[in-house]
Each structure stands twice: as C-alpha cells, then as structure tokens.
mmCIF file of C-alpha atoms in Angstrom:
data_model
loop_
_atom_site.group_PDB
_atom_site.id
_atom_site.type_symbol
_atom_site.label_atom_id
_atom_site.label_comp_id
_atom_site.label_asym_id
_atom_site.label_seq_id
_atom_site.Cartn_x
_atom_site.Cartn_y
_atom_site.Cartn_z
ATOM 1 C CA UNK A 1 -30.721 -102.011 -19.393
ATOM 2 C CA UNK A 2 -30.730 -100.862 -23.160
ATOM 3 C CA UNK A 3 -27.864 -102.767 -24.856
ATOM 4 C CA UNK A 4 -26.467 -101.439 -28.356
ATOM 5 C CA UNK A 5 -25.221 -102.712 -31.534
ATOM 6 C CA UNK A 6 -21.813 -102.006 -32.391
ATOM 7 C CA UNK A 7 -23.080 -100.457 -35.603
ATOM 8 C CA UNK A 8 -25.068 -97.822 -33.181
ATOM 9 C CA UNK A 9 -22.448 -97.169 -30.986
ATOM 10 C CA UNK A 10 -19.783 -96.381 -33.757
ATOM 11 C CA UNK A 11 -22.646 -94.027 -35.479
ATOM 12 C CA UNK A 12 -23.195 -92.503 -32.182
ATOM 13 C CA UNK A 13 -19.385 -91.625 -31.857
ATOM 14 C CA UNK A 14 -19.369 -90.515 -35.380
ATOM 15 C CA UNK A 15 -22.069 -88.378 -34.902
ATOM 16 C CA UNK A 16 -20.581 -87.018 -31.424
ATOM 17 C CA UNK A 17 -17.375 -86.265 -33.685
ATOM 18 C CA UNK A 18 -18.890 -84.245 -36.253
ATOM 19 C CA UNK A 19 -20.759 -82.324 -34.002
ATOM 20 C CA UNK A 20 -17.097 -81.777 -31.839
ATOM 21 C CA UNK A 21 -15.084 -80.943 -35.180
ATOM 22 C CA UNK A 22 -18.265 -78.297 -35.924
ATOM 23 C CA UNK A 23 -18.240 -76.603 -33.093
ATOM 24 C CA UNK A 24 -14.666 -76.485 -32.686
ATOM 25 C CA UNK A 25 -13.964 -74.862 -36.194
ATOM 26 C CA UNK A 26 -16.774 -72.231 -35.645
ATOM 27 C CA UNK A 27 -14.396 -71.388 -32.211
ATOM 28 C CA UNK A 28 -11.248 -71.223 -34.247
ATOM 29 C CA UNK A 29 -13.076 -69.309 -36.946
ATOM 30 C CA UNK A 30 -14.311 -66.934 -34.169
ATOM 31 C CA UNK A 31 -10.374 -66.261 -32.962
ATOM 32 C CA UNK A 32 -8.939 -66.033 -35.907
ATOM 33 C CA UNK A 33 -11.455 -63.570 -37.180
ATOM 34 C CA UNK A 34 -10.525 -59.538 -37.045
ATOM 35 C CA UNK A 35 -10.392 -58.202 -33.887
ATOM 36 C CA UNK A 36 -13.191 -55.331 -32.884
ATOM 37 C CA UNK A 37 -11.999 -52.141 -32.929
ATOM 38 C CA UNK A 38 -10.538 -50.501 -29.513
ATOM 39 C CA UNK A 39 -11.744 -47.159 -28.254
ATOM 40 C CA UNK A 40 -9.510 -44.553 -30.468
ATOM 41 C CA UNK A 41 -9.212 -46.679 -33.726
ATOM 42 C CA UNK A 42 -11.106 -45.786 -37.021
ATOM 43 C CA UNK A 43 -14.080 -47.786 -37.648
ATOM 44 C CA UNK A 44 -13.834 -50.071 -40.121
ATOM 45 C CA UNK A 45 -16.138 -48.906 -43.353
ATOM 46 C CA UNK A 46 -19.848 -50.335 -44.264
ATOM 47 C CA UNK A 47 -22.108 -50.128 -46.621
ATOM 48 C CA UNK A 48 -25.439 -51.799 -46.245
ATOM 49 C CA UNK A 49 -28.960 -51.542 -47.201
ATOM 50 C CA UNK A 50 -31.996 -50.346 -45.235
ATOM 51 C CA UNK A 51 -35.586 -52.060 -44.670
ATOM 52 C CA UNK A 52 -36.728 -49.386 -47.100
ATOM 53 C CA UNK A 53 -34.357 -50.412 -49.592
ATOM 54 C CA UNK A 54 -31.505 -47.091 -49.113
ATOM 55 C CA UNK A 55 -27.818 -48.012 -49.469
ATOM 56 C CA UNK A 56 -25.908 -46.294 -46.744
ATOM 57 C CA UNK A 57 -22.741 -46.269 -46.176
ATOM 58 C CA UNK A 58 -20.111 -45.014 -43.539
ATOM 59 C CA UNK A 59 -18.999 -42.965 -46.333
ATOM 60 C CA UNK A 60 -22.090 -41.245 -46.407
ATOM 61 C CA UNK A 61 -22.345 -40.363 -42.616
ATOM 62 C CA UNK A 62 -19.770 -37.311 -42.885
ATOM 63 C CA UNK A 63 -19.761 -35.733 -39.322
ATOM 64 C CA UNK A 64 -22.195 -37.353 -37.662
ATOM 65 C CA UNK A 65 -21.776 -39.270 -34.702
ATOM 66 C CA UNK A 66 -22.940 -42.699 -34.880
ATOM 67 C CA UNK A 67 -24.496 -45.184 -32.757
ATOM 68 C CA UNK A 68 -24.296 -49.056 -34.573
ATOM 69 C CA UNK A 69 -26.287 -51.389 -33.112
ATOM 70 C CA UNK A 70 -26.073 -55.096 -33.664
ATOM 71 C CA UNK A 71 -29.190 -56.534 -33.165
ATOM 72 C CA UNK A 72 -32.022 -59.131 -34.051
ATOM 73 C CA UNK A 73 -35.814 -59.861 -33.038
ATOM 74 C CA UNK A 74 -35.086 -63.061 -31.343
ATOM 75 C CA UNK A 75 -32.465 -61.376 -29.058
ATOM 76 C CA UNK A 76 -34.690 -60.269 -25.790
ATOM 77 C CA UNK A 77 -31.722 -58.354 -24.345
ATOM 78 C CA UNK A 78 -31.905 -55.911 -27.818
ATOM 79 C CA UNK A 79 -35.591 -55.779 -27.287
ATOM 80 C CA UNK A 80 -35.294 -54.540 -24.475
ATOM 81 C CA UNK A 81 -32.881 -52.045 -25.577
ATOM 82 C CA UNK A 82 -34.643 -50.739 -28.536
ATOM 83 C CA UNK A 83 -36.985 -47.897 -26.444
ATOM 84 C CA UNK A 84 -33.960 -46.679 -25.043
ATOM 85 C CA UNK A 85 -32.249 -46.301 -28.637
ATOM 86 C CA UNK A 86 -35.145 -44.759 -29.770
ATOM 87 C CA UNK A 87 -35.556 -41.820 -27.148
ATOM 88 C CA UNK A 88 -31.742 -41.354 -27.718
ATOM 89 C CA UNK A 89 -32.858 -41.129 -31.630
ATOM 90 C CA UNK A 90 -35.883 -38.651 -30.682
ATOM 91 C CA UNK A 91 -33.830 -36.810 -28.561
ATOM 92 C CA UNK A 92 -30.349 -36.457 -29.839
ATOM 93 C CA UNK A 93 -30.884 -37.087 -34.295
ATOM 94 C CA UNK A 94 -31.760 -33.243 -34.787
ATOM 95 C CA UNK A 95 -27.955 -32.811 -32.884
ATOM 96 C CA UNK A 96 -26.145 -35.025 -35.558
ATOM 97 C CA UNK A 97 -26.631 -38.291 -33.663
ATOM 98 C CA UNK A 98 -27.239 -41.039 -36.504
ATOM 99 C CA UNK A 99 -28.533 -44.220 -35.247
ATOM 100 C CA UNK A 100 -28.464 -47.437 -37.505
ATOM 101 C CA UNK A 101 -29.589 -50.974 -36.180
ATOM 102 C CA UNK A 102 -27.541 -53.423 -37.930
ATOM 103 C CA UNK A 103 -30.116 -56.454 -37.966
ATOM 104 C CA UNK A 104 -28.686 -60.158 -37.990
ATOM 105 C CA UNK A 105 -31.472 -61.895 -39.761
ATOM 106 C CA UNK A 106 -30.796 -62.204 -43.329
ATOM 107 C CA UNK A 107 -33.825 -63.125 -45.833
ATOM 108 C CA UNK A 108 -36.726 -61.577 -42.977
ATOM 109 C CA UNK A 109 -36.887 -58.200 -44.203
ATOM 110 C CA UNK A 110 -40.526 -58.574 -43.255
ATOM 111 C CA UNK A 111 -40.579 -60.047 -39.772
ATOM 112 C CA UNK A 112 -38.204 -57.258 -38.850
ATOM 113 C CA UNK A 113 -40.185 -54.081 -40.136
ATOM 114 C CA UNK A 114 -43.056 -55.758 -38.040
ATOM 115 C CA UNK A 115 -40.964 -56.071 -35.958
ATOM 116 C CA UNK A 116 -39.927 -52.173 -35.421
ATOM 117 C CA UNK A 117 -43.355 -50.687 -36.641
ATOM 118 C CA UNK A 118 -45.473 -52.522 -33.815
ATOM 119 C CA UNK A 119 -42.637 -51.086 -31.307
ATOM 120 C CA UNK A 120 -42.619 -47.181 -33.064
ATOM 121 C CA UNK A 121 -38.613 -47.614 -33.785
ATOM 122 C CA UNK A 122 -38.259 -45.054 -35.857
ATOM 123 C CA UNK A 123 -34.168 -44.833 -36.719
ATOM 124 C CA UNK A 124 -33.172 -47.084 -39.388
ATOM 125 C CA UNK A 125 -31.844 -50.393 -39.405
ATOM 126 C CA UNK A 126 -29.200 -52.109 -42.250
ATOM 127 C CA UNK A 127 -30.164 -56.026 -43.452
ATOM 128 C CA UNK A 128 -26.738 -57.279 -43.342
ATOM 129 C CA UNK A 129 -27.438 -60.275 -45.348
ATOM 130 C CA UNK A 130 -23.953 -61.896 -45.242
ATOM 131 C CA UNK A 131 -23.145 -60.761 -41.966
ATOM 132 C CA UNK A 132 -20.221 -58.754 -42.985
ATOM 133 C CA UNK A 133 -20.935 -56.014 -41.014
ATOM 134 C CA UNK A 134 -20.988 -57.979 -38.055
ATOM 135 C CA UNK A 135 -17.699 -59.244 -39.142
ATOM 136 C CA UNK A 136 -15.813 -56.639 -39.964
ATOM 137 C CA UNK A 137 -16.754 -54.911 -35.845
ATOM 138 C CA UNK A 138 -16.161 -58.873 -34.547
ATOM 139 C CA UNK A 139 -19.609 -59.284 -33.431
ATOM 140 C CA UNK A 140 -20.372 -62.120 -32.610
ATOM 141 C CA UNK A 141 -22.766 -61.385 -29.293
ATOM 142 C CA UNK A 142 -26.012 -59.491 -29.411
ATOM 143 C CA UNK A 143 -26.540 -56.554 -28.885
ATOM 144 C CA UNK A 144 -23.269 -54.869 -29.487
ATOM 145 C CA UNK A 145 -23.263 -51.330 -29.869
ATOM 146 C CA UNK A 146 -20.612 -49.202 -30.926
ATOM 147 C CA UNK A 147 -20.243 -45.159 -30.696
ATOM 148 C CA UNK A 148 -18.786 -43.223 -33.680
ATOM 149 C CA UNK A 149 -17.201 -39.887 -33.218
ATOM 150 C CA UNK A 150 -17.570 -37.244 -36.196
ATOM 151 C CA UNK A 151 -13.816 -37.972 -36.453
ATOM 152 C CA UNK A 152 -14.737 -41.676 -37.468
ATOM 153 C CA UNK A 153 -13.068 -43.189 -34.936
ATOM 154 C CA UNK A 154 -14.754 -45.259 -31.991
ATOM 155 C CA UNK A 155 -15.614 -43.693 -28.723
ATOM 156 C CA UNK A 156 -16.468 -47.103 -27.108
ATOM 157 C CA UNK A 157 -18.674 -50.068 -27.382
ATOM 158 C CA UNK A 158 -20.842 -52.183 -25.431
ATOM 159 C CA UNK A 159 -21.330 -56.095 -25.478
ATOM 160 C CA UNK A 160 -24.973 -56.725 -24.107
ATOM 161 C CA UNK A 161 -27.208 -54.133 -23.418
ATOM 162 C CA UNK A 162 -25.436 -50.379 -22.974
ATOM 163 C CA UNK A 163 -24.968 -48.700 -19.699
ATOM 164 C CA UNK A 164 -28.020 -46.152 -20.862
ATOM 165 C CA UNK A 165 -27.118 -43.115 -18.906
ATOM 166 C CA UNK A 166 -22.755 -43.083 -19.229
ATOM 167 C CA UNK A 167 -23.523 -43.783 -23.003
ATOM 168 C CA UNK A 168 -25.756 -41.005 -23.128
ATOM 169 C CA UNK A 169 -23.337 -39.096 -21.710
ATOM 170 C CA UNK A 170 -20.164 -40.384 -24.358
ATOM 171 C CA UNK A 171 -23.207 -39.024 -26.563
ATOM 172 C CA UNK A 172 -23.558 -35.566 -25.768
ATOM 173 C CA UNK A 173 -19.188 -35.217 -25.086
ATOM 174 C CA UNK A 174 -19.113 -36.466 -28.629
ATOM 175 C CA UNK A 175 -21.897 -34.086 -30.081
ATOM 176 C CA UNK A 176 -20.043 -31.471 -28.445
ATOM 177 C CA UNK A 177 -16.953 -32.165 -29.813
ATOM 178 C CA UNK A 178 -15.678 -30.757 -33.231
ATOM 179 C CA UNK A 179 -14.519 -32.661 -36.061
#
C-alpha cells in the first residue's frame, strides 16, 4: 500500500489543477475563436511565406482557384494525402488550379522541404510561423482543406483527409466556372 504525505497529495492536486485550468482555457480559446468560413462566404485574406522564401498572398492569387491545405509532417492522415494533392497539382495547375500547403510547424523550414523533396511534392507550401493562417480558417484539426473559387469565395472544405474524387469534381465545376 503506498501511503502519501500530505505535502504530496496537495502538490498532486495542484498539479492536477493546473493541468485542468490549461486545458480548459485552450477549449474556451478554441470556441471563442473565429468561426471557419461556410461554403459561399469570402475567404478570409493571407499572406504567408514559402519554403523558398516567396511572400504570397491571397491578394496575389487573382482568378485562380485555390486549394489550402493545412498540414504538417507529423500528421499521417496529410501524408497520406499529399500524392493525391500532388496529381491534382500535375493535373489541374496548367487549368488555374493553385495549390498551397499551409504547414503547421513553425521554426522547421528544413525538416519540411525534406520532407516534400523525398516525396516529389512539387506545389508550394506557406510556413505559417504564428499560426495565423490556421486561425483566421479556424483550423484547428489536420488536414483541413479548403476550395477557393476564382470569385474568392469558398466552395467547401474538408476536416481530415478530402473525399478525393467529389473534390476533384468541385475542382473541375469551379475551373469551369467564370469569374
């Protein structure tokens, strides 16, 4: 029978308090956060930097539609998405598709271009170092992936990996439409 100390127990329940309070303001952080956008609303804006070191920014995207991908090396679900967003970059970029990764690991701009060389990911992907990206789309799973119209205003989005064949299919009704 292990017996403890007062002083252990109340450091226990400290400890089991912090830890509550923690994770509790993290949840209330996460509702009162901004709410992702709905099919039919404008995107909210970006601008972020690639693994080469290129600013890009929604502004800069015109008429193109646009695939964002939330992602990160450690997620195995976006791993195993990443050769299906790269034949839907191969196939669809020279159409006005625009695919950008939006990686979730700040301060390992080196892991992840490993990362996407050994796997021949080609389409670019945005650092976003503070995560305000993420925050402004209310991300907080990975991957989520949201479709752009050239209109700027989402198609739909996915939480976990896409549906590959109905999103190709929101990809060529949105290549086909006109601006």
């Amino acid at each position: 029978m292990i017996r403890l100390r007062w002083g252990t127990g109340a450091a226990l329940s400290a400890l089991m308090g912090a830890a509550f309070f923690t994770v509790a303001a993290q949840i209330v952080g996460l509702a009162l956060g901004p709410e992702p956008p709905s099919a039919g609303e404008l995107a909210p804006p970006f601008q972020g930097q690639t693994l080469a070191g290129e600013t890009v920014s929604s502004d800069d995207l015109g008429q193109e539609v646009v695939l964002l991908d939330f992602w990160a090396t450690w997620c195995p679900p976006c791993v195993a998405a990443m050769p299906h967003l790269q034949a839907l970059h191969a196939r669809y970029e020279s159409q006005g598709l625009r695919i950008l990764g939006v990686n979730q690991e700040p301060g390992q701009p080196a892991r992840v271009r490993r990362f996407l060389k050994t796997r021949g990911i080609e389409f670019p992907s945005l650092v976003d170092e503070s995560g305000a990206i993420a925050a402004r789309y209310g991300v907080h799973t990975f991957p989520t992936t949201y479709l752009v119209g050239r209109d700027g205003r989402v198609i739909t989005s996915y939480r976990g990996v896409p549906q590959f064949g109905r999103l190709e299919q929101q990809i060529q009704d949105a290549l086909q439409t006109d601006p």
